[in-house]
Structures are given as C-alpha cells and as structure tokens.
PDB file of C-alpha atoms in Angstrom:
ATOM      1  CA  UNK A 671      64.192  26.117  25.993  1.00  0.00           C
ATOM      2  CA  UNK A 672      62.478  28.886  24.064  1.00  0.00           C
ATOM      3  CA  UNK A 673      59.423  26.676  23.377  1.00  0.00           C
ATOM      4  CA  UNK A 674      58.956  25.995  27.090  1.00  0.00           C
ATOM      5  CA  UNK A 675      58.206  29.565  28.048  1.00  0.00           C
ATOM      6  CA  UNK A 676      54.875  29.941  26.164  1.00  0.00           C
ATOM      7  CA  UNK A 677      53.753  26.629  27.620  1.00  0.00           C
ATOM      8  CA  UNK A 678      54.579  27.655  31.171  1.00  0.00           C
ATOM      9  CA  UNK A 679      52.796  31.017  30.609  1.00  0.00           C
ATOM     10  CA  UNK A 680      49.609  29.254  29.354  1.00  0.00           C
ATOM     11  CA  UNK A 681      49.599  26.919  32.363  1.00  0.00           C
ATOM     12  CA  UNK A 682      50.029  29.869  34.753  1.00  0.00           C
ATOM     13  CA  UNK A 683      47.231  31.774  32.962  1.00  0.00           C
ATOM     14  CA  UNK A 684      44.936  28.763  33.350  1.00  0.00           C
ATOM     15  CA  UNK A 685      45.771  28.228  37.024  1.00  0.00           C
ATOM     16  CA  UNK A 686      45.334  31.869  37.988  1.00  0.00           C
ATOM     17  CA  UNK A 687      42.641  32.791  35.374  1.00  0.00           C
ATOM     18  CA  UNK A 688      40.044  30.093  35.874  1.00  0.00           C
ATOM     19  CA  UNK A 689      39.221  30.801  39.516  1.00  0.00           C
ATOM     20  CA  UNK A 690      38.763  34.474  38.621  1.00  0.00           C
ATOM     21  CA  UNK A 691      36.405  33.495  35.790  1.00  0.00           C
ATOM     22  CA  UNK A 692      34.326  31.288  38.144  1.00  0.00           C
ATOM     23  CA  UNK A 693      34.050  34.095  40.674  1.00  0.00           C
ATOM     24  CA  UNK A 694      32.936  36.502  37.986  1.00  0.00           C
ATOM     25  CA  UNK A 695      30.200  34.132  36.701  1.00  0.00           C
ATOM     26  CA  UNK A 696      29.039  33.551  40.300  1.00  0.00           C
ATOM     27  CA  UNK A 697      28.713  37.282  40.850  1.00  0.00           C
ATOM     28  CA  UNK A 698      26.667  37.628  37.636  1.00  0.00           C
ATOM     29  CA  UNK A 699      24.367  34.850  38.878  1.00  0.00           C
ATOM     30  CA  UNK A 700      24.049  36.401  42.373  1.00  0.00           C
ATOM     31  CA  UNK A 701      23.074  39.803  40.902  1.00  0.00           C
ATOM     32  CA  UNK A 702      20.425  38.217  38.623  1.00  0.00           C
ATOM     33  CA  UNK A 703      19.060  36.186  41.546  1.00  0.00           C
ATOM     34  CA  UNK A 704      18.889  39.328  43.702  1.00  0.00           C
ATOM     35  CA  UNK A 705      16.961  41.136  40.964  1.00  0.00           C
ATOM     36  CA  UNK A 706      14.619  38.150  40.639  1.00  0.00           C
ATOM     37  CA  UNK A 707      14.072  38.044  44.391  1.00  0.00           C
ATOM     38  CA  UNK A 708      13.316  41.773  44.430  1.00  0.00           C
ATOM     39  CA  UNK A 709      10.715  41.455  41.653  1.00  0.00           C
ATOM     40  CA  UNK A 710       9.039  38.204  42.831  1.00  0.00           C
ATOM     41  CA  UNK A 711       9.799  38.082  46.534  1.00  0.00           C
ATOM     42  CA  UNK A 712      10.756  34.451  46.061  1.00  0.00           C
ATOM     43  CA  UNK A 713      13.550  34.392  48.663  1.00  0.00           C
ATOM     44  CA  UNK A 714      15.840  32.138  46.646  1.00  0.00           C
ATOM     45  CA  UNK A 715      19.352  31.489  48.061  1.00  0.00           C
ATOM     46  CA  UNK A 716      22.307  30.473  45.825  1.00  0.00           C
ATOM     47  CA  UNK A 717      23.893  27.360  47.289  1.00  0.00           C
ATOM     48  CA  UNK A 718      26.579  26.803  44.707  1.00  0.00           C
ATOM     49  CA  UNK A 719      27.574  27.903  41.220  1.00  0.00           C
ATOM     50  CA  UNK A 720      29.289  25.809  38.570  1.00  0.00           C
ATOM     51  CA  UNK A 721      28.635  23.012  36.171  1.00  0.00           C
ATOM     52  CA  UNK A 722      25.153  21.506  36.155  1.00  0.00           C
ATOM     53  CA  UNK A 723      24.444  17.764  36.202  1.00  0.00           C
ATOM     54  CA  UNK A 724      25.124  15.851  33.005  1.00  0.00           C
ATOM     55  CA  UNK A 725      21.403  15.743  32.008  1.00  0.00           C
ATOM     56  CA  UNK A 726      21.463  19.539  31.612  1.00  0.00           C
ATOM     57  CA  UNK A 727      24.754  19.805  29.664  1.00  0.00           C
ATOM     58  CA  UNK A 728      22.793  19.542  26.391  1.00  0.00           C
ATOM     59  CA  UNK A 729      20.920  22.718  27.341  1.00  0.00           C
ATOM     60  CA  UNK A 730      24.136  24.595  28.042  1.00  0.00           C
ATOM     61  CA  UNK A 731      25.123  27.432  25.751  1.00  0.00           C
ATOM     62  CA  UNK A 732      28.356  29.353  25.560  1.00  0.00           C
ATOM     63  CA  UNK A 733      28.455  31.999  28.263  1.00  0.00           C
ATOM     64  CA  UNK A 734      25.733  30.532  30.484  1.00  0.00           C
ATOM     65  CA  UNK A 735      26.093  30.613  34.268  1.00  0.00           C
ATOM     66  CA  UNK A 736      24.661  27.694  36.277  1.00  0.00           C
ATOM     67  CA  UNK A 737      23.847  27.568  39.945  1.00  0.00           C
ATOM     68  CA  UNK A 738      21.956  25.454  42.455  1.00  0.00           C
ATOM     69  CA  UNK A 739      19.332  27.524  44.354  1.00  0.00           C
ATOM     70  CA  UNK A 740      17.278  26.690  47.476  1.00  0.00           C
ATOM     71  CA  UNK A 741      13.723  27.892  47.889  1.00  0.00           C
ATOM     72  CA  UNK A 742      12.433  28.941  51.320  1.00  0.00           C
ATOM     73  CA  UNK A 743      10.448  25.674  51.581  1.00  0.00           C
ATOM     74  CA  UNK A 744      13.628  23.619  51.110  1.00  0.00           C
ATOM     75  CA  UNK A 745      13.164  22.699  47.424  1.00  0.00           C
ATOM     76  CA  UNK A 746      16.332  22.843  45.329  1.00  0.00           C
ATOM     77  CA  UNK A 747      16.518  23.732  41.653  1.00  0.00           C
ATOM     78  CA  UNK A 748      19.191  24.371  39.043  1.00  0.00           C
ATOM     79  CA  UNK A 749      19.056  27.772  37.522  1.00  0.00           C
ATOM     80  CA  UNK A 750      20.703  28.965  34.252  1.00  0.00           C
ATOM     81  CA  UNK A 751      21.544  32.560  33.649  1.00  0.00           C
ATOM     82  CA  UNK A 752      21.602  33.117  29.892  1.00  0.00           C
ATOM     83  CA  UNK A 753      20.248  35.244  27.208  1.00  0.00           C
ATOM     84  CA  UNK A 754      21.089  38.452  29.075  1.00  0.00           C
ATOM     85  CA  UNK A 755      20.575  40.463  25.917  1.00  0.00           C
ATOM     86  CA  UNK A 756      16.964  39.340  25.524  1.00  0.00           C
ATOM     87  CA  UNK A 757      14.507  41.958  26.623  1.00  0.00           C
ATOM     88  CA  UNK A 758      11.199  41.343  28.274  1.00  0.00           C
ATOM     89  CA  UNK A 759      11.909  37.879  29.551  1.00  0.00           C
ATOM     90  CA  UNK A 760      13.684  36.948  32.708  1.00  0.00           C
ATOM     91  CA  UNK A 761      17.209  35.763  31.903  1.00  0.00           C
ATOM     92  CA  UNK A 762      16.828  32.999  34.554  1.00  0.00           C
ATOM     93  CA  UNK A 763      15.633  29.490  33.572  1.00  0.00           C
ATOM     94  CA  UNK A 764      14.850  27.009  36.311  1.00  0.00           C
ATOM     95  CA  UNK A 765      15.300  23.235  36.105  1.00  0.00           C
ATOM     96  CA  UNK A 766      14.495  20.446  38.596  1.00  0.00           C
ATOM     97  CA  UNK A 767      17.423  19.350  40.714  1.00  0.00           C
TER      98      UNK A 767
END
C-alpha cells in the first residue's frame, strides 16, 4: 500500500501538470510572435501550438516551442521558438507546413 501512493502522486502530477506546461509554452510563443509582428508588420496569427510534424522532430531541441502560424495571404508555416538566449537573431525559425 505504501508503494502505491508515490505512483498515484506521479500520475496526478502528470495529469494536472502537462496542460499547464502546454499553456505556458503557448504563451511564450504568442509573446514572441507578437514581438515579431511588431517589428516586421507581418500579421502572423498563431493557429495552434504543440508538436510539429514528424519530419521536423529531428530539428527539435529541448525546450523548443512549436506552433502553426497563418500569414495574411493564407499561407501556413510551422514556427519554432528556440534559442531565446541568443542575442541579435530572431528566436523564431520558420519551416514549410
């Protein structure tokens, strides 16, 4: 019985912690996109945030945030928010959808 309590606590932490983590990563991506839109006047809209397609998993790094953005013309692209500590470059990298 004593060994069950840590397992139950880990399951509860995963169930309640993962949605919070996904919302946090989405907010980071929305802030970076807003900054990018202010600088470039691109007008990008975040459609969804989450895991990219399988072909981009090899480019994934620990801590990256991925999202699908829509341009004003209707074009869709995947965007990766990573390398936030780099200076000078935009932390956003765009990939074809």
